[in-house]
Coordinates of C-alpha atoms in Angstrom, one line a residue:
X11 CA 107.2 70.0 106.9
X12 CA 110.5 71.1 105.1
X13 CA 113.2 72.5 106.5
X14 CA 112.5 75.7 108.4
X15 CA 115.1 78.9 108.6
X16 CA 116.5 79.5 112.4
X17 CA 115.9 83.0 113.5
X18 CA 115.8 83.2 117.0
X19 CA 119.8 83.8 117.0
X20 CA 119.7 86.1 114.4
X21 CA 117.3 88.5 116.4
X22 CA 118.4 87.3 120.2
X23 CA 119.1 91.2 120.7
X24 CA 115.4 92.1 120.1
X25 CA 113.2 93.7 117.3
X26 CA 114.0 97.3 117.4
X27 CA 116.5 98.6 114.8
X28 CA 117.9 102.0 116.5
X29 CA 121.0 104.2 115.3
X30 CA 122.3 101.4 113.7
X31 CA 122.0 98.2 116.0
X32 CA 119.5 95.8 117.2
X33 CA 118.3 96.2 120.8
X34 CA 115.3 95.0 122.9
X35 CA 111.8 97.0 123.4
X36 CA 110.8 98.7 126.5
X37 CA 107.1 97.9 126.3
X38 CA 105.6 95.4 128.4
X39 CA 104.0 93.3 125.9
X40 CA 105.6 90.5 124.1
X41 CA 104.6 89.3 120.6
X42 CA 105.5 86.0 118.9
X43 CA 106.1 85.7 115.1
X44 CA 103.9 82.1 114.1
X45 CA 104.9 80.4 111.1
X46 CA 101.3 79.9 109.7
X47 CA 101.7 76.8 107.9
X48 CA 102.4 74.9 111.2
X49 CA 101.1 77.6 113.7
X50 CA 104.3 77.1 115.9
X51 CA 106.5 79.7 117.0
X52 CA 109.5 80.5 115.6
X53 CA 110.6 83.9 117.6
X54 CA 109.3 86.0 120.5
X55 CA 110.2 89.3 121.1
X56 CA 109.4 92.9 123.2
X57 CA 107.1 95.2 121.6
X58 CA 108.2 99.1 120.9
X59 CA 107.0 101.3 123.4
X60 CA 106.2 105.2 122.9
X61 CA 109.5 106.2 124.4
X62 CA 111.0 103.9 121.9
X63 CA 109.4 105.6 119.4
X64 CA 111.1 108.8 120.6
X65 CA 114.5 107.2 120.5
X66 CA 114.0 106.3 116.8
X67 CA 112.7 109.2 115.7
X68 CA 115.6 111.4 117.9
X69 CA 117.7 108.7 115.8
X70 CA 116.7 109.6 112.5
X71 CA 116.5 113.5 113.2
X72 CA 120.1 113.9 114.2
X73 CA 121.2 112.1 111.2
X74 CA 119.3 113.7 108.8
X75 CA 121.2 117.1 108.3
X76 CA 124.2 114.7 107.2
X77 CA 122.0 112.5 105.0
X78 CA 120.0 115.0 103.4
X79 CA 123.3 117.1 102.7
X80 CA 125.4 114.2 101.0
X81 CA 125.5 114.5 97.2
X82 CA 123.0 112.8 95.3
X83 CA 126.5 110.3 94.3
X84 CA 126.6 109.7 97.4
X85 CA 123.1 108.8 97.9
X86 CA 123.2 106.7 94.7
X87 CA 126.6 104.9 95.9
X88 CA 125.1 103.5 99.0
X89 CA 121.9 102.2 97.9
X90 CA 124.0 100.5 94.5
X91 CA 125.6 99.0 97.7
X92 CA 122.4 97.8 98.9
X93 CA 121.1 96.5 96.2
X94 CA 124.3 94.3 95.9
X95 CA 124.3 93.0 99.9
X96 CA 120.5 92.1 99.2
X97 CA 121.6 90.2 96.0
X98 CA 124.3 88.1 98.3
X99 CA 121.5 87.5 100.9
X100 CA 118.8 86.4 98.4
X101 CA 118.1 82.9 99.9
X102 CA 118.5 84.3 103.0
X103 CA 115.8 86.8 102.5
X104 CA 113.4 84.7 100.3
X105 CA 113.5 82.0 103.3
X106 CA 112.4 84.5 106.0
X107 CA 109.9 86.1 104.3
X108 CA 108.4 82.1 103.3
X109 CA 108.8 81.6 107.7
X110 CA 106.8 84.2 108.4
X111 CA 104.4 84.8 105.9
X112 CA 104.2 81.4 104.8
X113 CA 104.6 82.2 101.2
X114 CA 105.7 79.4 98.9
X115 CA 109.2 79.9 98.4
X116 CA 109.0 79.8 94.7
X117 CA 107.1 83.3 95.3
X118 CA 109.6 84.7 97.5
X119 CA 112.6 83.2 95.5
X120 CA 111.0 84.7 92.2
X121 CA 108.9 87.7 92.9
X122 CA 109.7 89.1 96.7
X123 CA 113.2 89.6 97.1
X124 CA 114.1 89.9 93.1
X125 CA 111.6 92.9 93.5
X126 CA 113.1 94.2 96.1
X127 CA 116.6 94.3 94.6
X128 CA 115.7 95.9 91.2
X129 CA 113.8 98.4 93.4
X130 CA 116.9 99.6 95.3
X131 CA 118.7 99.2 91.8
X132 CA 116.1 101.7 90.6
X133 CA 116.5 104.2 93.6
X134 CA 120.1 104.1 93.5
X135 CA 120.2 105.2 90.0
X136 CA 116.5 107.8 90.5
X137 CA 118.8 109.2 93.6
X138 CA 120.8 111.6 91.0
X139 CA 117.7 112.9 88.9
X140 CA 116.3 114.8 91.4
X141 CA 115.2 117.5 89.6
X142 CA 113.1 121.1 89.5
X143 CA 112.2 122.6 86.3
X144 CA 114.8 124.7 84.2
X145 CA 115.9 128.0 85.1
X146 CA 114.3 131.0 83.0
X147 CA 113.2 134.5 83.4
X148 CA 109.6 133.9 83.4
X149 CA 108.7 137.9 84.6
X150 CA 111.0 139.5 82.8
X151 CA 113.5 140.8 85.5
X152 CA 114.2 137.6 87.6
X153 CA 115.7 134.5 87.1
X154 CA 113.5 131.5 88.7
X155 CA 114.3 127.7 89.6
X156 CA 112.8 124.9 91.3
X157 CA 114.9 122.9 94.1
X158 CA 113.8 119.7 95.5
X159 CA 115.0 119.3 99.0
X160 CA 114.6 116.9 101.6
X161 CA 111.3 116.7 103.5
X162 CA 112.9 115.7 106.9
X163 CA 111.7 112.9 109.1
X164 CA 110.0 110.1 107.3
X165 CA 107.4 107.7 109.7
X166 CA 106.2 105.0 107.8
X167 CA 103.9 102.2 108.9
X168 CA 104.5 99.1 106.6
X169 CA 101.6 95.6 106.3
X170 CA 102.2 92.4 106.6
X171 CA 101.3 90.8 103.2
X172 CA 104.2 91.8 101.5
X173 CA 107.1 92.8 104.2
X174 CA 109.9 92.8 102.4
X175 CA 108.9 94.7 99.2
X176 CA 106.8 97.1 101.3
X177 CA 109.6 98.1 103.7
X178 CA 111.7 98.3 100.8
X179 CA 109.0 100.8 98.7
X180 CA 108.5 102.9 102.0
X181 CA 112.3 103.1 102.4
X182 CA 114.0 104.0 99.3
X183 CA 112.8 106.6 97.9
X184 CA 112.8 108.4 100.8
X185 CA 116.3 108.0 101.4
X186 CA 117.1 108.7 97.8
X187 CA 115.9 111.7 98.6
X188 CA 117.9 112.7 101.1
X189 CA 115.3 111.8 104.1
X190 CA 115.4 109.5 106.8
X191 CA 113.3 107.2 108.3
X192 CA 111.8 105.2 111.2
X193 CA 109.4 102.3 109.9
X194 CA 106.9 100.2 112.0
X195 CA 106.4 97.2 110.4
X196 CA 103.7 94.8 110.7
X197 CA 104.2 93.0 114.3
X198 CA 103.2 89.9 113.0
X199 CA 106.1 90.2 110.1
X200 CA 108.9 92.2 111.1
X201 CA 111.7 90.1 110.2
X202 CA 112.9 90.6 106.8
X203 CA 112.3 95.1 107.9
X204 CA 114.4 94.0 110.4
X205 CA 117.3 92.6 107.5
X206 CA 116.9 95.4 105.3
X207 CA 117.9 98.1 108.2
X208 CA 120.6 95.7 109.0
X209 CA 121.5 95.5 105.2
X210 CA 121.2 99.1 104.8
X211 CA 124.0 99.7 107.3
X212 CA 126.4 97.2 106.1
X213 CA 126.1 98.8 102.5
X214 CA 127.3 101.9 104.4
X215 CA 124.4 104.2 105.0
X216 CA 125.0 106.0 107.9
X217 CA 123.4 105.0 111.6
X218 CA 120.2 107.0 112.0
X219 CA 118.8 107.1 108.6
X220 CA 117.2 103.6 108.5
X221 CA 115.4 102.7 111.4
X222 CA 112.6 100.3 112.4
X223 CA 110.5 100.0 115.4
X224 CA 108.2 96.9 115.9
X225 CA 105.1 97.7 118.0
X226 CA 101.6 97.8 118.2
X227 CA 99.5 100.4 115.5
X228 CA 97.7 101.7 118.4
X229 CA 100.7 102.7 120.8
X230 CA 103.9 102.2 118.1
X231 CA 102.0 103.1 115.1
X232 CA 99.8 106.3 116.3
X233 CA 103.0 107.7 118.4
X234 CA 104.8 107.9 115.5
X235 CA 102.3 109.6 112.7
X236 CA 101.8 111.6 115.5
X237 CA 105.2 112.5 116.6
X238 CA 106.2 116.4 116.4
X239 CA 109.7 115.7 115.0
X240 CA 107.8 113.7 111.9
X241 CA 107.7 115.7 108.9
X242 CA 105.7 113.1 106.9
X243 CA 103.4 110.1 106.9
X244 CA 103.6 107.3 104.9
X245 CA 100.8 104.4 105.5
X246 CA 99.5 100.9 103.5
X247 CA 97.5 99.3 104.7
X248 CA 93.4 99.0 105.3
X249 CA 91.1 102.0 104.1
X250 CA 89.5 101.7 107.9
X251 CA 93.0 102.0 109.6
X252 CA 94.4 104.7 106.8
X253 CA 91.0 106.9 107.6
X254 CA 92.7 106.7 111.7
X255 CA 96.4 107.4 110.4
X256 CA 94.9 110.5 108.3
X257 CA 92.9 111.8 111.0
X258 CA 96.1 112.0 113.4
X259 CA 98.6 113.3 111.1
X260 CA 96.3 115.9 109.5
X261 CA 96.0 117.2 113.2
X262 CA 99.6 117.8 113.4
X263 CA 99.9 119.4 109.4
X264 CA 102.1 117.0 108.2
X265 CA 102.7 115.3 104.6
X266 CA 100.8 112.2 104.1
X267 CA 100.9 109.4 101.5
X268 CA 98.4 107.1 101.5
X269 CA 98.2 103.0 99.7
X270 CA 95.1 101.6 101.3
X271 CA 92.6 98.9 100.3
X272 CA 91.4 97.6 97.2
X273 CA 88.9 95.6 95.2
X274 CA 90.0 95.1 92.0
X275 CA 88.2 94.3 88.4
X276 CA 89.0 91.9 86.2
X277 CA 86.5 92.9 83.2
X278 CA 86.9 90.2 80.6
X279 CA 85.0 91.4 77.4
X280 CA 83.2 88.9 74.6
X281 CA 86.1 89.1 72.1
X282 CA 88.5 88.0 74.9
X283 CA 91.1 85.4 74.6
X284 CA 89.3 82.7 76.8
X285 CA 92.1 80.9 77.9
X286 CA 94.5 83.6 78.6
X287 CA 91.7 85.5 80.9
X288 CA 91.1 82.3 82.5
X289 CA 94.6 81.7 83.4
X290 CA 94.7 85.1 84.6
X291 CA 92.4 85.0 86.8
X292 CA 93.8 82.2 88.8
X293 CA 96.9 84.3 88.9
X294 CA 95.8 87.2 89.9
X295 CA 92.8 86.1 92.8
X296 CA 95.6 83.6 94.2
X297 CA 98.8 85.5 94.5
X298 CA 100.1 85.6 98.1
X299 CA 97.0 83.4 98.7
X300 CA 94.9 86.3 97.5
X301 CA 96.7 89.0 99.9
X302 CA 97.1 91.4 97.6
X303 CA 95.1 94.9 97.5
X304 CA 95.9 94.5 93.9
X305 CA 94.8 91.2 93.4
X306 CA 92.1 90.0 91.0
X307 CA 88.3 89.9 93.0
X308 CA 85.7 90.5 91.2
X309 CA 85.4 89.0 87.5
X310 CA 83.0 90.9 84.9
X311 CA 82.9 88.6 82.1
X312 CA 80.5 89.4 79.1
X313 CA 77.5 87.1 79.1
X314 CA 78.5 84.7 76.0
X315 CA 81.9 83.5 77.6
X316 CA 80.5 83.5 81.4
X317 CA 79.6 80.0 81.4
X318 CA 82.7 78.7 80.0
X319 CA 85.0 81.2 82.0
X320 CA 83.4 79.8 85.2
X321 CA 84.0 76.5 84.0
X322 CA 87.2 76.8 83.1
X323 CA 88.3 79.0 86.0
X324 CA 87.4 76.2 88.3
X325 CA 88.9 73.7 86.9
X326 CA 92.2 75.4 87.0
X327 CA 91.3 76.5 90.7
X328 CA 90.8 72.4 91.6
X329 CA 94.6 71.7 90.3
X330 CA 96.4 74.2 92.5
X331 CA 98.5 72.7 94.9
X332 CA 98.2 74.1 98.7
X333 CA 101.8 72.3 100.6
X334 CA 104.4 72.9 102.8
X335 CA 105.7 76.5 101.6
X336 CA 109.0 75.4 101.7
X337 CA 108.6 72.7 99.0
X338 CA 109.4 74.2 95.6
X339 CA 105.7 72.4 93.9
X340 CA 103.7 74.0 96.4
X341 CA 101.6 76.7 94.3
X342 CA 99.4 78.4 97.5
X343 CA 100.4 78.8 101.3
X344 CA 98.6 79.2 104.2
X345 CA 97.0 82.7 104.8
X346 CA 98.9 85.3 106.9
X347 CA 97.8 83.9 110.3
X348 CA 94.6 81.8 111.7
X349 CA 92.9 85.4 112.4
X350 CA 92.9 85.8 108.6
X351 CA 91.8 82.2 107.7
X352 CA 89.0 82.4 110.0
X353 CA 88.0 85.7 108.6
X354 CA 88.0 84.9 105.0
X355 CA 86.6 81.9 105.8
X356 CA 83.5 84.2 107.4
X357 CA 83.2 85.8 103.8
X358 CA 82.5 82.7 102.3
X359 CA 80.0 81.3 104.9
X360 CA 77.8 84.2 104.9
X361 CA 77.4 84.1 101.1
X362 CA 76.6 80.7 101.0
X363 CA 72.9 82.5 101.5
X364 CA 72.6 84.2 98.7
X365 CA 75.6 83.2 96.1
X366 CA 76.9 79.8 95.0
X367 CA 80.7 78.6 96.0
X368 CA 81.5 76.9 92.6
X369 CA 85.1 75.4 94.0
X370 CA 86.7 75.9 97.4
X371 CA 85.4 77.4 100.3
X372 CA 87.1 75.3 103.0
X373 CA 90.3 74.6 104.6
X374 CA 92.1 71.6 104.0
X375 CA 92.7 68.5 106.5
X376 CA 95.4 66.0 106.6
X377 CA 98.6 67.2 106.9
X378 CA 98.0 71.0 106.5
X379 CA 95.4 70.9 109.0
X380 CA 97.6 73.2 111.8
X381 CA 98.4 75.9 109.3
X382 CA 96.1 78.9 108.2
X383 CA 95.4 77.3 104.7
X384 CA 92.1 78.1 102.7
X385 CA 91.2 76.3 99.2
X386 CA 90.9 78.7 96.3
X387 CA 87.6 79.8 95.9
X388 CA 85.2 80.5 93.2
X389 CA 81.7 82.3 93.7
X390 CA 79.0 82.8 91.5
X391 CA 75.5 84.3 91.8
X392 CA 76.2 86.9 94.0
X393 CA 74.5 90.7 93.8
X394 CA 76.8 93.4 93.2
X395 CA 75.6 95.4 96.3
X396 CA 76.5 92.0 98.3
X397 CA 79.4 92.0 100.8
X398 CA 82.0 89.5 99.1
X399 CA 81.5 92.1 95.8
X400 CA 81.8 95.2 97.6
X401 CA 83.9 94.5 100.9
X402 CA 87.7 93.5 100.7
X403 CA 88.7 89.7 101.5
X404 CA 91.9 89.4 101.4
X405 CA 91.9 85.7 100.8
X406 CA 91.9 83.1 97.7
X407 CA 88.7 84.2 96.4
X408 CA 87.3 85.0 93.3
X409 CA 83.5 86.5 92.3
X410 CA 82.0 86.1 89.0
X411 CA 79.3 87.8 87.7
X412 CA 78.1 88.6 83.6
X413 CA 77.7 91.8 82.2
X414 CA 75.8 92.4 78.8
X415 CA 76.9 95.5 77.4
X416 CA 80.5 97.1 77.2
X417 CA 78.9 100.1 79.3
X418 CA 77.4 97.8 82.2
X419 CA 80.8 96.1 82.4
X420 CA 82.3 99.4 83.0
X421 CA 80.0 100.7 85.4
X422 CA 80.3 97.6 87.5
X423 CA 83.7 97.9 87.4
X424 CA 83.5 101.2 89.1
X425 CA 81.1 100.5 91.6
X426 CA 83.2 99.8 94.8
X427 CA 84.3 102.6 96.4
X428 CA 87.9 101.3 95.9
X429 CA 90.2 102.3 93.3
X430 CA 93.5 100.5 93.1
X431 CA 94.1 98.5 90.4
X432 CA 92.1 96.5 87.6
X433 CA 92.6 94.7 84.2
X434 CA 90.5 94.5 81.1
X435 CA 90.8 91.9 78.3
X436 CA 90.3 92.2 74.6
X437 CA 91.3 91.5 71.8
X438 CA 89.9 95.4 70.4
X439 CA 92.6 97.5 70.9
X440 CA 89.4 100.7 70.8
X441 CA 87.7 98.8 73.3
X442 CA 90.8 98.2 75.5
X443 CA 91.7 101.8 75.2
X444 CA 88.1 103.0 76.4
X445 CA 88.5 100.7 79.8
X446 CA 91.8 102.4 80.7
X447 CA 90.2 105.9 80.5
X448 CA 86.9 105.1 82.2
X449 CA 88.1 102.9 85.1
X450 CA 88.6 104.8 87.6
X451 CA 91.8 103.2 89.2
X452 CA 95.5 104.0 89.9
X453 CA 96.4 100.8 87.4
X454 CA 94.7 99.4 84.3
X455 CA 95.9 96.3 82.8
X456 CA 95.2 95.1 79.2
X457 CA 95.3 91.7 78.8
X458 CA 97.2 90.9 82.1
X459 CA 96.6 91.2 85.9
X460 CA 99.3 91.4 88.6
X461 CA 102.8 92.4 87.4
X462 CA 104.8 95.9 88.7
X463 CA 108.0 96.7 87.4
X464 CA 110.1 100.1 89.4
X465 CA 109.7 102.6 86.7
X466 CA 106.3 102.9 87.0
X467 CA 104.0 104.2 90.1
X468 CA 101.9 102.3 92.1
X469 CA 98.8 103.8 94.0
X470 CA 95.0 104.4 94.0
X471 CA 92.0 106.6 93.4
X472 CA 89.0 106.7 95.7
X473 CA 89.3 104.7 98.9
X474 CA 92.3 103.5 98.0
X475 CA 94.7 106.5 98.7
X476 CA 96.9 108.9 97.3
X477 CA 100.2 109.1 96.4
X478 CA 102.8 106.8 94.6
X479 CA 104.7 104.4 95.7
X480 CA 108.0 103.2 93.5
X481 CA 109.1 105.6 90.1
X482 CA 109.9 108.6 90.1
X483 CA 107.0 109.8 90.7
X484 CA 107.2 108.7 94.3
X485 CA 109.8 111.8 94.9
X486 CA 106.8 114.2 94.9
X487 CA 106.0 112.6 97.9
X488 CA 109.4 112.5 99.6
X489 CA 110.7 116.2 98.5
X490 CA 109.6 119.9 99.1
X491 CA 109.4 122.0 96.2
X492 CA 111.1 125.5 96.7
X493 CA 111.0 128.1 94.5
X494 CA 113.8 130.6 94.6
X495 CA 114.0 133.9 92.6
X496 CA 116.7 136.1 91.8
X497 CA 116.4 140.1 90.7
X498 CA 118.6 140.6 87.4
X499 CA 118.1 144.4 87.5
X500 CA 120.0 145.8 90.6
X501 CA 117.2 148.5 90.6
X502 CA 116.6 149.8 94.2
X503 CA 113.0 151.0 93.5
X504 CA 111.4 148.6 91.3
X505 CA 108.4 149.6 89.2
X506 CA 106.1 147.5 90.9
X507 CA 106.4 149.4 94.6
X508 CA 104.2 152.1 92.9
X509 CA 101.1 149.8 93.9
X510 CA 102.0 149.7 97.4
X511 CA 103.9 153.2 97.9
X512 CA 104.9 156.6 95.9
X513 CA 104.5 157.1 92.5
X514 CA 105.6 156.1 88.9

């Protein structure tokens, strides 16, 4: 396969980013990042223990009362400086995250690492519009305002589809907010969390406010949402794992933001552009090989255009091209790892008795027959109470099923017990509008699936989670809302004491 990016120099002084420099874990346990399209090797490193854990955090608490007291210009100085090291490092970036993902590069090149620079862009400029709502003399006699402040210690536990962008989206606005932060990435990823950190200090932002610690979720991970010293909780991942992270940060009080799984609707309608929700849905089911909790999974298309949408869906699926993700043709990469394969892989085999696989529904031989790979994937046939409509795959796999009615296809698309994100397509601009009220998900698409952009938020209803990620929006989950309230009357007894003592 093509040329491969060298790492193991580039990390030779370990995984954990502490106070500003790279250094080794203390845990016992080594892990090895695998490029999945070969499944070789390409860097082994010490997990995080607990007591690393404690060195981040102690890391990221004694810089915080300089952090959080720096000037919003400040704030908004550095991370413009960020943005422009990540710009200089693009390639750098887009050919890390393709090693250990196995993305295709054109992905990385065009989506990942551009997404991640107009987020800290964003943030950098978000950084000075902190604000509270206007000062006014609501009762009369006082004069009222609303700061935001700084929460404190951020712990944030990052997954391994998207790396980059999600260590970025956990990151920034919490700094731009004035907090700092200790972020576990995914130990099968942790490279590109790794760069960022390393970014973030060359652009000038002091030691201890970006730190990362690379360890297991159920030593790493539960130490930290655990941690006293950890103000807040941020967590995407799975609704299982999110339902453990909840449990053990509710126990200690603190903030907690939650992005976990999805199962998103693509409800195609019968005045639907055919071609255009076809071609969608390719894009959307396939993106990052279908690792995407917003990525297209379940097709509702109205009964007159099923046939031909099935039709037309596959054929589009068959003329993907699965390759080495370092060749710029290549449209799908392998899966995360051989874990995932295999377990996607299970979906389809178990619905093989009671649904029909259309296209797909194998790995490839020849010469991607070492890498995690997976064929795109059409189903048909299935029952919506069955487990490839209900249950998240996380893989290059689309279900199709008709609806007859506008309300059936509504209903339908409601009936998972996720939330995230969903798209509906017509050409009615009444029957558009009555899908993105009555979908019951944090995103509603009209006539597209897929694309983000930083000035809007991202998160779910339902199983999915709560809170946003990106916008400004997101600061409601990094800031504390203090009211403060000044007397205007210099009056010693005010009238009000009457109802607790004396008279008028």
């Amino acid at each position: 396969m093509g040329n491969r990016f060298q790492v193991s120099d580039r990390f030779a002084d370990g995984a954990q980013y502490i106070g500003g420099r790279l250094r080794p874990g203390t845990s016992e346990d080594e892990h090895s990042v695998i490029d999945p399209a070969t499944g070789k090797s390409v860097h082994t490193y010490r997990l995080a223990s607990t007591a690393d854990v404690d060195e981040a955090v102690a890391a990221a608490k004694e810089a915080f009362p300089g952090w959080s007291g720096a000037t919003p210009g400040e704030r908004s100085d550095a991370l413009h400086r960020l943005a422009g090291v990540l710009a200089e490092r693009a390639e750098e970036f887009a050919r890390v995250e393709s090693l250990q993902c196995g993305k295709p590069i054109k992905l990385t090149r065009e989506f990942d690492v551009p997404g991640t620079v107009d987020n800290t862009a964003f943030f950098a400029g978000a950084a000075r519009h902190l604000q509270g709502q206007s000062a006014g003399e609501y009762s009369g006699d006082h004069t009222s305002y609303v700061r935001r402040e700084a929460v404190g210690v951020v712990g944030s536990i990052a997954p391994w589809n998207y790396p980059l962008q999600m260590a970025a989206w956990k990151i920034l606005p919490a700094v731009a907010a004035g907090n700092t932060i200790v972020l576990k990435p995914a130990e099968l990823t942790p490279l590109t969390s790794l760069m960022f950190a390393q970014a973030a200090t060359e652009a000038g932002i002091p030691d201890g406010v970006v730190n990362v610690v690379t360890g297991a979720g159920r030593t790493a991970g539960e130490h930290l949402v655990g941690h006293p010293d950890v103000a807040m909780t941020s967590f995407t991942g799975s609704t299982g794992v999110g339902r453990r992270v909840a449990e053990i940060a509710t126990a200690t009080v603190k903030r907690l933001h939650l992005e976990l799984g999805g199962k998103a609707p693509f409800v195609v309608f019968d005045d639907a552009d055919l071609e255009a929700a076809a071609q969608g849905a390719v894009a959307a089911s396939l993106i990052n090989s279908g690792q995407d909790c917003t990525a297209a999974t379940r097709a509702y298309v109205q009964r007159p255009l099923f046939d031909a949408f099935v039709a037309r869906v596959a054929e589009l699926m068959e003329t993907v091209r699965l390759g080495d993700p370092f060749d710029p043709s290549t449209d799908l990469g392998p899966l995360v790892s051989h874990a995932q394969r295999d377990r996607v892989a299970g979906f389809v085999e178990r619905a093989r008795g009671y649904a029909t696989v259309v296209t797909g529904g194998e790995a490839p031989g020849g010469e991607l027959k070492d890498g995690a790979y997976y064929r795109p994937t059409l189903i048909t046939g299935a029952a919506q109470d069955s487990e490839v409509v209900q249950s998240e795959i996380f893989g290059p796999v689309l279900v199709a099923l008709p609806f007859d009615g506008d309300d059936e296809g509504i209903r339908l698309a409601n009936d998972t017990p996720y939330g995230l994100a969903a798209s509906a397509w017509s050409r009615d601009v009444y029957r558009a509008n009555r899908a993105t009220r009555e979908i019951k998900a944090g995103c509603v698409w009209v006539n597209d699936h897929i694309p983000i952009i930083s000035e809007m938020p991202h998160g779910g209803y339902k199983a999915s989670g709560f809170g946003k990620d990106m916008s400004v929006y997101s600061f409601e989950e990094y800031t504390q809302v203090k009211h403060v309230m000044y007397d205007n009357t210099a009056v010693p007894a005010k009238d009000w004491h009457r109802t607790i003592f004396g008279d008028r």
